[in-house]
Coordinates of C-alpha atoms in Angstrom, one line a residue:
M116 CA 109.7 183.1 -1.1
G117 CA 112.7 185.0 0.2
T118 CA 113.2 187.6 2.9
D119 CA 111.9 191.1 2.5
S120 CA 113.8 193.7 0.5
A121 CA 115.5 195.1 3.6
G122 CA 117.2 191.8 4.0
S123 CA 116.1 191.3 7.6
E124 CA 116.3 187.7 9.0
P125 CA 114.3 186.0 11.7
A126 CA 115.9 186.7 15.1
A127 CA 117.2 183.6 16.9
S128 CA 114.8 184.3 19.7
S129 CA 111.8 184.1 17.4
M130 CA 113.0 180.8 15.9
A131 CA 113.7 179.2 19.3
G132 CA 110.1 178.5 20.2
G133 CA 109.4 176.9 16.8
A134 CA 106.7 177.6 14.3
A135 CA 103.9 176.9 16.7
A136 CA 105.2 179.6 19.1
V137 CA 105.6 182.1 16.3
F138 CA 102.1 181.4 14.9
Q139 CA 100.4 181.4 18.3
T140 CA 101.9 184.8 19.2
W141 CA 100.6 186.2 15.9
R142 CA 97.2 184.6 16.4
N143 CA 96.9 186.1 19.9
R144 CA 97.5 189.6 18.5
L145 CA 95.0 189.0 15.7
Q146 CA 92.3 187.9 18.1
A147 CA 92.8 190.9 20.3
A148 CA 92.4 193.2 17.3
L149 CA 89.4 191.3 15.9
T150 CA 87.6 191.3 19.3
V151 CA 87.3 195.1 19.1
A152 CA 87.1 195.4 15.3
D153 CA 90.4 197.3 15.3
V154 CA 91.1 197.5 11.6
D155 CA 94.4 199.3 12.1
G156 CA 95.5 196.7 14.6
V157 CA 94.7 193.9 12.1
V158 CA 96.5 195.6 9.3
S159 CA 99.6 196.1 11.5
L160 CA 99.9 192.3 11.5
L161 CA 100.2 192.1 7.7
A162 CA 103.2 192.3 5.5
R163 CA 103.7 195.4 3.3
D164 CA 102.9 193.3 0.1
C165 CA 100.2 191.2 1.7
W166 CA 97.3 189.2 0.3
W167 CA 94.0 188.5 1.9
R168 CA 91.5 186.2 0.2
D169 CA 88.0 185.9 1.6
L170 CA 85.8 183.1 0.7
L171 CA 82.4 184.0 2.2
A172 CA 83.6 184.3 5.8
L173 CA 83.6 188.2 6.0
T174 CA 82.3 189.5 2.7
W175 CA 79.8 186.8 1.7
D176 CA 81.6 186.7 -1.7
L177 CA 84.8 185.4 -3.2
G178 CA 87.5 188.1 -3.4
V179 CA 91.2 188.9 -3.3
Y180 CA 92.6 192.0 -1.6
R181 CA 96.3 192.9 -2.1
G182 CA 98.2 195.3 0.0
R183 CA 97.4 196.9 3.4
D184 CA 95.2 199.6 1.9
S185 CA 93.1 197.2 0.0
V186 CA 92.7 194.9 3.0
A187 CA 91.9 197.9 5.3
A188 CA 89.2 199.0 2.9
M189 CA 87.6 195.5 2.9
L190 CA 87.8 195.3 6.7
N191 CA 86.3 198.8 7.2
R192 CA 83.3 197.6 5.2
H193 CA 82.8 194.2 6.8
L194 CA 84.6 193.8 10.2
S195 CA 82.6 194.1 13.4
P196 CA 83.4 192.7 16.9
D197 CA 81.4 189.5 16.2
S198 CA 82.7 189.0 12.6
I199 CA 85.3 186.4 13.7
T200 CA 85.2 184.9 17.1
N201 CA 86.5 181.8 18.9
L202 CA 89.7 182.0 16.9
H203 CA 91.9 178.9 17.4
M204 CA 95.2 177.7 16.1
V205 CA 95.0 174.2 14.5
T206 CA 97.7 171.8 15.8
E207 CA 96.6 168.6 14.0
F208 CA 98.8 169.7 11.1
G209 CA 101.3 172.5 11.5
P210 CA 102.2 175.2 12.1
R211 CA 105.4 174.5 10.3
F212 CA 108.3 176.2 8.7
Q213 CA 108.4 176.1 4.9
G214 CA 111.7 177.7 4.1
D215 CA 111.6 181.1 5.7
V216 CA 107.8 181.1 5.9
V217 CA 105.6 179.8 8.7
E218 CA 102.4 178.1 7.5
G219 CA 99.5 177.7 9.9
F220 CA 95.8 177.1 10.1
L221 CA 93.0 178.6 12.1
T222 CA 89.4 177.7 13.0
F223 CA 86.8 180.4 14.0
E224 CA 83.1 181.2 14.1
T225 CA 81.2 183.9 12.2
P226 CA 77.5 185.0 12.7
Q227 CA 76.7 182.7 9.7
G228 CA 78.7 179.6 10.7
Y229 CA 82.0 178.0 11.2
G230 CA 85.2 179.0 9.4
R231 CA 88.7 178.0 8.6
G232 CA 91.8 180.0 7.7
A233 CA 95.2 179.5 6.2
V234 CA 98.1 181.9 7.0
R235 CA 101.6 182.3 5.8
L236 CA 103.9 184.4 8.0
K237 CA 107.1 186.0 7.0
F238 CA 109.7 187.9 9.0
E239 CA 109.7 191.6 8.0
D240 CA 111.1 194.7 9.8
G241 CA 111.9 192.7 12.9
E242 CA 108.6 190.9 13.4
W243 CA 106.5 188.1 12.1
V244 CA 103.6 189.4 9.9
A245 CA 101.2 187.7 7.5
W246 CA 102.1 187.5 3.8
T247 CA 99.0 185.6 2.9
V248 CA 95.7 185.2 4.8
M249 CA 92.7 183.2 3.6
T250 CA 89.4 183.1 5.5
E251 CA 86.6 180.8 4.4
L252 CA 83.2 179.8 5.6
D253 CA 83.2 176.0 6.2
D254 CA 79.7 175.3 7.4
L255 CA 76.4 177.2 8.0
H256 CA 74.7 177.3 11.4
G257 CA 71.8 174.9 11.3
H258 CA 72.8 173.4 8.0
E259 CA 76.1 171.7 9.0
R260 CA 77.2 169.1 6.4
R261 CA 76.1 165.7 7.6
I262 CA 79.6 164.4 8.1
G263 CA 81.5 163.4 11.3
P264 CA 79.5 164.3 14.4
Y265 CA 76.6 165.5 12.2
R266 CA 76.3 162.2 10.2
S267 CA 72.9 160.4 9.9
R268 CA 72.2 157.6 12.3
G269 CA 70.7 155.6 9.4
P270 CA 67.2 154.7 8.4
R271 CA 64.7 153.2 10.9
H272 CA 62.1 151.3 9.1
E273 CA 60.5 149.6 12.1
K274 CA 57.6 147.5 10.7
S275 CA 57.6 149.0 7.3
A276 CA 58.1 146.6 4.3
R277 CA 60.0 149.4 2.6
N278 CA 63.7 149.6 3.2
W279 CA 66.4 152.2 2.4
R280 CA 66.8 151.1 -1.3
D281 CA 63.0 151.3 -1.8
E282 CA 62.9 154.8 -0.4
R283 CA 66.0 155.9 -2.4
E284 CA 64.6 154.7 -5.7
D285 CA 61.2 156.4 -5.1
H286 CA 62.9 159.6 -4.1
V287 CA 65.0 159.7 -7.3
R288 CA 62.1 158.5 -9.6
N289 CA 59.7 161.1 -8.2
A290 CA 62.1 164.0 -7.8
D291 CA 61.0 167.6 -8.0
P292 CA 64.1 169.2 -6.5
D293 CA 65.0 172.6 -5.2
V294 CA 68.3 172.5 -7.2
V295 CA 69.0 170.9 -10.6
V296 CA 72.6 170.3 -11.7
V297 CA 73.1 169.9 -15.5
G298 CA 75.9 167.4 -16.0
A299 CA 77.3 164.5 -13.9
G300 CA 81.0 165.2 -14.5
Q301 CA 83.3 166.1 -11.6
G302 CA 81.8 169.5 -11.1
G303 CA 78.2 168.3 -11.0
L304 CA 79.0 165.4 -8.7
A305 CA 81.0 167.5 -6.2
V306 CA 78.5 170.3 -5.9
A307 CA 75.6 167.9 -5.6
A308 CA 77.4 166.0 -2.9
N309 CA 77.9 169.2 -0.9
L310 CA 74.3 170.4 -1.4
G311 CA 73.0 167.0 -0.3
L312 CA 75.1 167.0 2.8
M313 CA 73.7 170.5 3.6
G314 CA 70.1 169.2 3.3
V315 CA 69.3 170.7 -0.1
D316 CA 67.2 168.5 -2.3
T317 CA 69.3 168.2 -5.5
L318 CA 68.9 166.3 -8.8
I319 CA 71.6 165.8 -11.5
L320 CA 70.5 165.6 -15.1
E321 CA 73.0 163.6 -17.2
K322 CA 72.3 163.1 -20.9
S323 CA 74.5 160.0 -21.2
E324 CA 73.5 156.5 -20.2
R325 CA 75.8 156.2 -17.2
V326 CA 77.5 158.5 -14.7
G327 CA 81.1 158.7 -15.8
D328 CA 80.4 158.5 -19.6
G329 CA 81.9 162.0 -20.0
W330 CA 85.2 160.2 -19.4
R331 CA 84.3 156.7 -20.4
K332 CA 83.4 157.6 -24.0
R333 CA 86.5 159.7 -24.7
Y334 CA 89.4 158.4 -26.7
H335 CA 90.7 155.0 -25.8
S336 CA 94.1 155.8 -24.5
L337 CA 93.2 158.8 -22.4
V338 CA 94.9 159.1 -19.0
L339 CA 94.5 162.0 -16.6
H340 CA 97.4 164.5 -16.6
D341 CA 97.0 165.6 -13.0
P342 CA 98.4 163.4 -10.2
V343 CA 96.3 161.4 -7.8
W344 CA 97.1 163.6 -4.8
A345 CA 95.2 166.5 -6.3
D346 CA 92.4 164.5 -8.0
A347 CA 90.0 163.1 -5.3
L348 CA 86.4 164.1 -5.2
P349 CA 85.2 165.6 -1.8
Y350 CA 84.5 163.2 1.1
M351 CA 85.7 160.1 -0.7
P352 CA 89.5 159.7 -1.0
Y353 CA 91.0 157.2 -3.4
P354 CA 92.5 153.9 -2.2
A355 CA 96.2 154.1 -1.4
S356 CA 96.8 151.8 -4.3
W357 CA 95.4 154.3 -6.8
P358 CA 97.8 155.1 -9.7
V359 CA 99.5 158.4 -9.9
Y360 CA 97.9 159.1 -13.3
C361 CA 94.5 157.6 -13.6
P362 CA 93.2 156.0 -16.9
K363 CA 89.9 157.4 -18.0
D364 CA 87.8 154.2 -17.6
K365 CA 89.0 153.8 -14.1
I366 CA 88.0 157.4 -13.2
A367 CA 84.6 156.9 -15.0
D368 CA 83.8 153.9 -12.9
W369 CA 84.9 155.7 -9.8
F370 CA 82.5 158.6 -10.6
E371 CA 79.7 156.1 -10.9
S372 CA 80.6 154.5 -7.6
Y373 CA 80.8 158.0 -6.0
A374 CA 77.3 158.9 -7.1
S375 CA 76.0 155.7 -5.5
A376 CA 78.1 156.0 -2.3
M377 CA 77.2 159.7 -1.8
E378 CA 73.5 158.9 -2.5
L379 CA 73.3 161.5 -5.3
N380 CA 70.0 161.8 -7.1
V381 CA 70.8 161.3 -10.8
W382 CA 68.6 160.9 -13.9
T383 CA 70.7 159.4 -16.7
S384 CA 69.7 159.5 -20.3
A385 CA 67.9 162.7 -19.3
E386 CA 68.0 165.8 -21.6
M387 CA 66.5 169.1 -20.8
T388 CA 64.3 170.2 -23.8
S389 CA 63.2 173.6 -22.6
S390 CA 63.4 176.0 -19.7
D391 CA 61.7 179.1 -18.4
Y392 CA 62.5 181.2 -15.3
D393 CA 59.7 183.0 -13.4
E394 CA 61.4 186.0 -11.8
A395 CA 58.5 186.7 -9.5
A396 CA 58.2 183.2 -8.1
G397 CA 62.0 182.6 -8.2
R398 CA 61.6 179.2 -9.8
W399 CA 62.4 177.5 -13.1
T400 CA 60.2 175.3 -15.2
L401 CA 62.3 172.7 -16.8
H402 CA 61.0 170.1 -19.3
V403 CA 63.1 167.0 -19.4
R404 CA 63.1 164.0 -21.7
T405 CA 63.8 160.8 -19.9
P406 CA 63.6 157.1 -20.7
D407 CA 60.3 157.0 -18.7
G408 CA 58.8 159.9 -20.7
E409 CA 58.6 163.7 -20.4
R410 CA 59.0 165.2 -17.0
T411 CA 58.5 168.8 -15.7
I412 CA 60.3 170.0 -12.6
H413 CA 60.4 173.3 -10.8
P414 CA 63.8 174.0 -9.1
R415 CA 64.7 177.3 -7.5
D416 CA 68.2 177.1 -8.8
V417 CA 70.0 175.6 -11.8
I418 CA 73.8 174.8 -11.8
L419 CA 75.4 174.4 -15.2
A420 CA 78.1 171.8 -14.7
T421 CA 78.9 170.7 -18.2
G422 CA 82.6 171.7 -18.0
A423 CA 84.5 175.0 -17.9
A424 CA 85.8 174.4 -21.4
G425 CA 82.3 174.8 -22.8
E426 CA 81.0 174.1 -26.3
P427 CA 83.2 172.4 -28.9
N428 CA 84.6 175.0 -31.3
V429 CA 83.9 173.6 -34.7
P430 CA 85.0 176.0 -37.4
D431 CA 82.9 176.4 -40.5
V432 CA 85.4 175.4 -43.1
P433 CA 84.6 175.7 -46.8
G434 CA 84.4 172.5 -48.8
K435 CA 83.3 170.3 -46.0
D436 CA 80.5 168.9 -48.1
T437 CA 83.0 167.9 -50.9
Y438 CA 85.3 165.9 -48.6
N439 CA 85.1 162.2 -49.1
G440 CA 86.8 161.2 -45.8
V441 CA 85.7 161.4 -42.2
S442 CA 86.0 164.6 -40.0
Y443 CA 85.0 165.3 -36.5
H444 CA 85.8 167.4 -33.5
S445 CA 88.4 166.1 -31.0
S446 CA 85.6 165.7 -28.4
Q447 CA 84.2 162.9 -30.6
H448 CA 87.4 160.9 -30.9
S449 CA 87.1 157.5 -29.2
D450 CA 89.1 154.7 -30.8
A451 CA 92.0 155.0 -33.3
T452 CA 92.2 151.3 -34.3
D453 CA 90.0 151.8 -37.4
W454 CA 92.6 154.2 -38.9
A455 CA 95.5 151.8 -39.0
G456 CA 97.3 152.1 -42.3
K457 CA 95.4 155.3 -43.2
K458 CA 96.3 159.0 -43.4
A459 CA 95.1 161.2 -40.5
V460 CA 95.5 165.0 -40.1
V461 CA 95.0 166.6 -36.7
I462 CA 94.3 170.3 -36.7
G463 CA 95.5 171.9 -33.5
A464 CA 98.5 171.4 -31.3
C465 CA 97.4 171.6 -27.7
N466 CA 96.6 168.7 -25.3
S467 CA 93.8 167.0 -27.2
G468 CA 95.6 167.4 -30.6
H469 CA 98.8 165.9 -29.3
D470 CA 97.1 163.1 -27.4
I471 CA 94.9 162.1 -30.4
A472 CA 97.9 162.3 -32.8
Q473 CA 99.8 159.9 -30.5
D474 CA 96.8 157.7 -30.2
L475 CA 96.4 157.5 -34.0
Y476 CA 100.1 156.9 -34.5
E477 CA 100.2 154.1 -32.0
A478 CA 97.3 152.5 -33.8
G479 CA 99.2 152.5 -37.0
A480 CA 98.0 155.6 -38.8
D481 CA 100.1 158.0 -40.8
V482 CA 99.6 161.2 -38.8
T483 CA 100.3 164.8 -39.5
L484 CA 99.8 167.4 -36.8
V485 CA 98.9 170.9 -38.0
Q486 CA 100.2 173.6 -35.6
R487 CA 98.4 176.9 -36.2
S488 CA 100.1 178.9 -33.5
S489 CA 102.7 178.4 -30.8
T490 CA 102.1 176.0 -27.9
H491 CA 103.4 175.9 -24.3
I492 CA 105.1 172.6 -23.7
I493 CA 106.0 170.9 -20.4
S494 CA 106.9 167.3 -19.6
Q495 CA 104.7 165.4 -17.2
E496 CA 107.8 164.4 -15.4
H497 CA 109.1 167.9 -14.6
G498 CA 106.1 170.2 -15.3
I499 CA 103.5 168.6 -13.0
P500 CA 105.6 168.7 -9.9
A501 CA 106.4 172.3 -10.6
I502 CA 102.7 173.2 -10.9
F503 CA 101.5 171.3 -7.8
G504 CA 104.5 172.0 -5.6
S505 CA 105.0 170.4 -2.2
N506 CA 101.3 170.2 -1.3
F507 CA 100.0 167.6 -3.7
V508 CA 102.7 164.9 -3.5
E509 CA 103.3 161.6 -1.8
G510 CA 103.8 162.3 1.9
G511 CA 102.5 165.9 1.5
P512 CA 99.9 167.5 3.7
P513 CA 96.6 165.7 4.2
T514 CA 94.2 166.8 1.4
A515 CA 92.1 169.0 3.7
Y516 CA 95.2 171.1 4.5
A517 CA 96.7 171.0 1.0
D518 CA 93.4 172.4 -0.2
L519 CA 93.5 175.2 2.4
L520 CA 97.0 176.1 1.2
A521 CA 95.9 176.1 -2.4
A522 CA 92.8 178.2 -1.7
G523 CA 95.1 180.5 0.4
T524 CA 97.2 181.3 -2.7
P525 CA 95.1 183.8 -4.6
W526 CA 95.0 183.3 -8.4
P527 CA 97.1 186.4 -9.2
L528 CA 99.8 185.2 -6.8
V529 CA 99.6 181.7 -8.4
L530 CA 100.5 183.4 -11.7
E531 CA 103.3 185.4 -10.2
M532 CA 104.8 182.2 -8.6
A533 CA 104.3 180.2 -11.8
K534 CA 106.9 182.2 -13.7
D535 CA 109.8 180.7 -11.7
G536 CA 108.3 177.3 -12.2
V537 CA 108.1 177.8 -16.0
K538 CA 111.8 178.7 -16.1
D539 CA 112.8 175.8 -13.9
T540 CA 110.8 173.3 -15.9
A541 CA 112.3 174.6 -19.2
R542 CA 115.8 174.0 -17.8
K543 CA 114.9 170.4 -16.9
D544 CA 113.1 169.9 -20.2
A545 CA 115.9 171.5 -22.2
D546 CA 116.7 168.4 -24.3
L547 CA 113.1 167.8 -25.2
L548 CA 112.5 171.4 -26.1
A549 CA 115.6 171.6 -28.2
A550 CA 114.5 168.6 -30.2
L551 CA 111.2 170.3 -30.9
D552 CA 112.9 173.5 -31.9
A553 CA 115.0 171.6 -34.3
V554 CA 112.0 170.4 -36.3
G555 CA 110.4 173.9 -36.3
F556 CA 107.8 173.3 -33.6
Q557 CA 106.8 176.8 -32.3
R558 CA 106.8 177.1 -28.5
N559 CA 105.9 179.9 -25.9
D560 CA 106.2 180.4 -22.2
G561 CA 102.5 181.1 -21.7
P562 CA 100.8 184.5 -21.1
D563 CA 103.5 186.9 -19.7
G564 CA 105.7 183.9 -18.9
T565 CA 103.1 182.2 -16.7
G566 CA 103.0 178.9 -18.6
L567 CA 100.3 176.3 -18.2
M568 CA 98.6 178.1 -15.3
G569 CA 98.3 181.3 -17.3
Y570 CA 96.6 179.5 -20.1
A571 CA 94.4 177.3 -17.9
L572 CA 93.1 180.3 -15.9
A573 CA 92.5 182.4 -18.9
Y574 CA 91.3 179.9 -21.5
G575 CA 91.2 176.4 -20.2
G576 CA 93.7 175.3 -22.9
G577 CA 96.7 176.4 -25.0
Y578 CA 99.3 174.0 -23.7
Y579 CA 100.5 170.4 -23.9
I580 CA 101.7 168.2 -21.1
D581 CA 104.0 165.8 -22.8
V582 CA 103.3 162.1 -22.3
G583 CA 105.1 161.0 -25.4
C584 CA 103.9 162.9 -28.5
S585 CA 106.6 165.6 -28.3
R586 CA 109.2 162.9 -28.9
L587 CA 107.2 161.4 -31.7
I588 CA 107.2 164.9 -33.4
A589 CA 110.9 165.5 -32.7
D590 CA 111.7 162.1 -34.3
G591 CA 109.4 162.7 -37.3
K592 CA 107.1 159.8 -36.5
V593 CA 104.2 162.3 -36.2
K594 CA 104.7 164.7 -39.0
L595 CA 104.4 168.4 -38.4
A596 CA 102.8 171.0 -40.6
Q597 CA 103.6 174.2 -38.8
G598 CA 102.4 177.8 -38.8
S599 CA 99.3 177.6 -41.0
G600 CA 95.6 177.1 -40.4
L601 CA 93.0 175.2 -42.2
A602 CA 91.7 177.0 -45.3
E603 CA 89.4 174.4 -46.8
F604 CA 88.5 170.8 -47.3
T605 CA 89.3 169.2 -50.6
P606 CA 87.7 165.9 -51.9
D607 CA 90.8 163.9 -50.6
G608 CA 92.0 166.0 -47.7
V609 CA 92.6 169.6 -46.7
R610 CA 94.3 172.7 -48.0
L611 CA 96.2 174.9 -45.5
E612 CA 96.2 178.7 -45.6
D613 CA 99.7 178.7 -47.0
G614 CA 98.6 176.6 -50.0
R615 CA 99.9 173.2 -48.9
T616 CA 97.6 170.3 -49.4
L617 CA 97.5 167.2 -47.2
R618 CA 95.8 164.0 -48.1
A619 CA 93.7 162.6 -45.3
D620 CA 91.2 159.7 -44.7
L621 CA 90.5 161.3 -41.3
V622 CA 90.6 165.0 -40.2
V623 CA 90.3 165.6 -36.5
L624 CA 89.5 169.2 -35.5
A625 CA 91.3 169.7 -32.2
T626 CA 90.2 173.3 -32.4
G627 CA 89.3 173.8 -28.7
Y628 CA 86.1 175.0 -27.1
R629 CA 84.0 178.0 -26.9
N630 CA 83.2 179.7 -23.6
M631 CA 80.8 177.9 -21.2
R632 CA 78.4 180.8 -21.6
E633 CA 77.7 179.5 -25.0
T634 CA 76.6 176.2 -23.5
A635 CA 74.2 178.3 -21.4
R636 CA 73.0 180.0 -24.5
R637 CA 72.3 176.8 -26.3
L638 CA 70.5 175.2 -23.3
F639 CA 68.7 178.2 -21.7
G640 CA 68.5 180.8 -24.5
D641 CA 69.7 184.3 -25.1
V642 CA 67.7 185.9 -22.4
V643 CA 69.5 183.9 -19.7
A644 CA 72.9 183.9 -21.4
D645 CA 73.0 187.6 -21.9
R646 CA 72.8 188.1 -18.1
L647 CA 75.8 185.8 -17.4
P648 CA 79.5 186.5 -17.3
L649 CA 82.1 184.8 -19.4
V650 CA 83.7 181.8 -17.6
L651 CA 87.5 181.9 -16.8
G652 CA 89.8 184.8 -16.9
I653 CA 90.9 186.6 -13.7
G654 CA 88.8 189.6 -12.9
E655 CA 89.7 192.8 -11.1
D656 CA 88.7 191.2 -7.8
G657 CA 91.3 188.5 -8.3
E658 CA 88.8 185.7 -8.8
L659 CA 87.9 183.5 -11.8
G660 CA 85.1 184.8 -14.1
G661 CA 81.7 183.2 -13.5
L662 CA 82.7 180.2 -11.5
Y663 CA 81.6 179.3 -7.9
R664 CA 79.7 182.5 -7.2
R665 CA 76.7 184.6 -8.2
T666 CA 76.4 185.1 -11.9
G667 CA 74.0 188.0 -12.3
H668 CA 71.1 185.7 -12.8
P669 CA 69.3 185.0 -9.4
G670 CA 68.7 181.3 -10.2
F671 CA 71.7 180.3 -12.3
W672 CA 75.2 179.2 -11.3
Y673 CA 78.3 177.9 -13.1
M674 CA 80.3 174.9 -11.8
G675 CA 83.4 173.5 -13.5
G676 CA 87.1 173.1 -13.6
P677 CA 89.7 170.4 -12.9
L678 CA 89.1 167.9 -10.1
A679 CA 91.2 169.9 -7.6
W680 CA 89.2 173.1 -8.2
V681 CA 85.8 171.5 -8.0
R682 CA 86.8 169.7 -4.8
I683 CA 87.7 172.9 -3.1
Y684 CA 85.1 175.3 -4.5
S685 CA 82.0 173.1 -4.8
K686 CA 81.5 173.7 -1.1
H687 CA 81.5 177.5 -1.5
L688 CA 79.0 177.3 -4.2
A689 CA 76.8 175.0 -2.2
L690 CA 77.0 177.3 0.9
Q691 CA 75.7 180.2 -1.1
I692 CA 72.8 178.3 -2.5
T693 CA 72.0 176.7 0.9
A694 CA 72.0 180.1 2.6
K695 CA 69.7 181.5 -0.1
H696 CA 67.2 178.8 0.4
A697 CA 67.4 179.2 4.2
A698 CA 66.8 182.9 4.1

C-alpha cells in the first residue's frame, strides 16, 4: 500500500496529531455530509480508486462498489439524512498507522439497527481520504443479540420441579422451529448461534451420531491448515493454550462443546427424507428420520450448511466393477494403518490428495500420487502468514477488529493484494519449489497469479498447503505419476490416459467436489435447485456467489466456508432471516 501515483506524502502537520486526530477529522467531515445526505460531500472524502463495501447497513444487501462514480450511484439510491446517524470513532482499538495508511473503526445507527464500520485512509492530493470503507449492520432494533448488556438473567423456576435442563431437553425433543439448518459443521453452528441469540427458534439437523463428526471421522492425521487466530467460532474464543494448527479430533470435540455451551438445538442421527415448499404459506414441510421415529416439521426457512465444497465428485470410471482392490473418494478416507506394506494410488494432487498420500506413506504403504493438472503449492511456514497478514497473528488485533478489517477488504481487492503475496511466498519457498520442479511436478501461481485465494474463492480447492508431502514427493518417497488422468480400472489397479498402468491394492479418488448447488439438488430436488445460484466465484457485485445472502428462493439460504468466513458472515445471514421473520 504505497502513496498515490502523484507521489504526494503526508504533510508533517497531518502526522503530528497522530492517527486518531487524522481519523477524527475525516469522521467529522463524513458526519457533516451524511447528516444532510450530501452525496457529493461524501464522495469528496474518498480516494480516486476507492472501495466501499456495504453489508446490509445502507443497501440491505452485500455489495462492493469501486471508484467514486460507483459509490456515488449507490449513495444516490440509498442515502437519506437518517441512513447513518450517531457516527462515532472507536478508540478501544485504533485508529492506528499501518505503514502509510490510517486504519480506524466507527459505530453508528441506521433506521434498522446498530452498525459498525472499518475505514482505511490514505494521503492523496494533499489530504486524507478513504481508500476502503466498510459499513455493516451489527444488530437489529428490537432483536439485539443476547450478549453483553442484552444477555439473559437466567431461568427462574420458582417452585417448579422442572429445571433448566428439563426445559432444554423438552424444547429440543419437541422442536417445530422457524428455521432449520442442515448440517452441524462450522457454518451450521455459527449461523444457528447467531439466530438463537437474535431470538429465532432454530434447529440443526445432523446426520452423524455426534456434533463434530464431520471432522472427527476424517482421516486420522488431519490437522487444520489455518492458524488458531483465524479459526474461532463466534462468541466463544479458544483458550490461550490452543495450538496454532488444531488436530481434527480436538476441533470436533470443541464443536460439540460449542453446541452445548451456546444452547444450540440439534437433532443428531437425523436425516431429512423429503421436503416440500408451500409458496403461498411461506413454509416448508420437512420429513425427518430420527432415532425416535419419523418427524415432520414446518420451518419458514432452511439453511443448507453442508459445506461450500459440496458433493463429492466421484468420476464414473470404466472397469470399476472388474477391480479387485478397494477404491473410495477422499472424503471417505479415515485410517491408513490397514494399508501398511500395500500399494496405494491417489488420484488428484491438491490438499486432500497430498494429505492422504502422506498419511498412507507414513503408515507404511507404497504410494503413487497421480497429478492430472498443475497445482498451486505454498508452504505452511511462509504461505499462511502471507495469506492472513498482520491481522490474524499472535499479538494482532482482537478478533472483533481483525474481522472488521477482513470484511473491510472486498474480495476483488483481496485477489489484487494476493498477487504480491504469491510472489513473496514463492521466493521464500524457492528451495522447496525447485525440488518439486526437478522431479517434474507441475506448479502454477493460481488464477491470474492470485494463488490460493484465487482458487479458494473460485473453486474451494486447487492448491496444496505443504505440511510435508511436497518433500516426500521431491525425495521420491511418494512416487509421482504426472500429467495424465485416470482412464480405467483394471483388475489389479488402474490404467492412466497415457497408457501407463499402476498396480494398486487401494485407489483413493481425491477428485474434489461438485458445487454446493448439487447438494441442494440431491436433498431438495430440481425445482428448488434450479432457482439457486452456484456457490463460490466472485460476481459482478464483488461478492461470493450464493453465500450469506438471498438465493432467489424465498425460503432457502446457503451457509459455508472456512471458519474465519463463517464467523464473520453468519451474523449477516442471521440478520436477514431475523428481519424477514420480524416483518
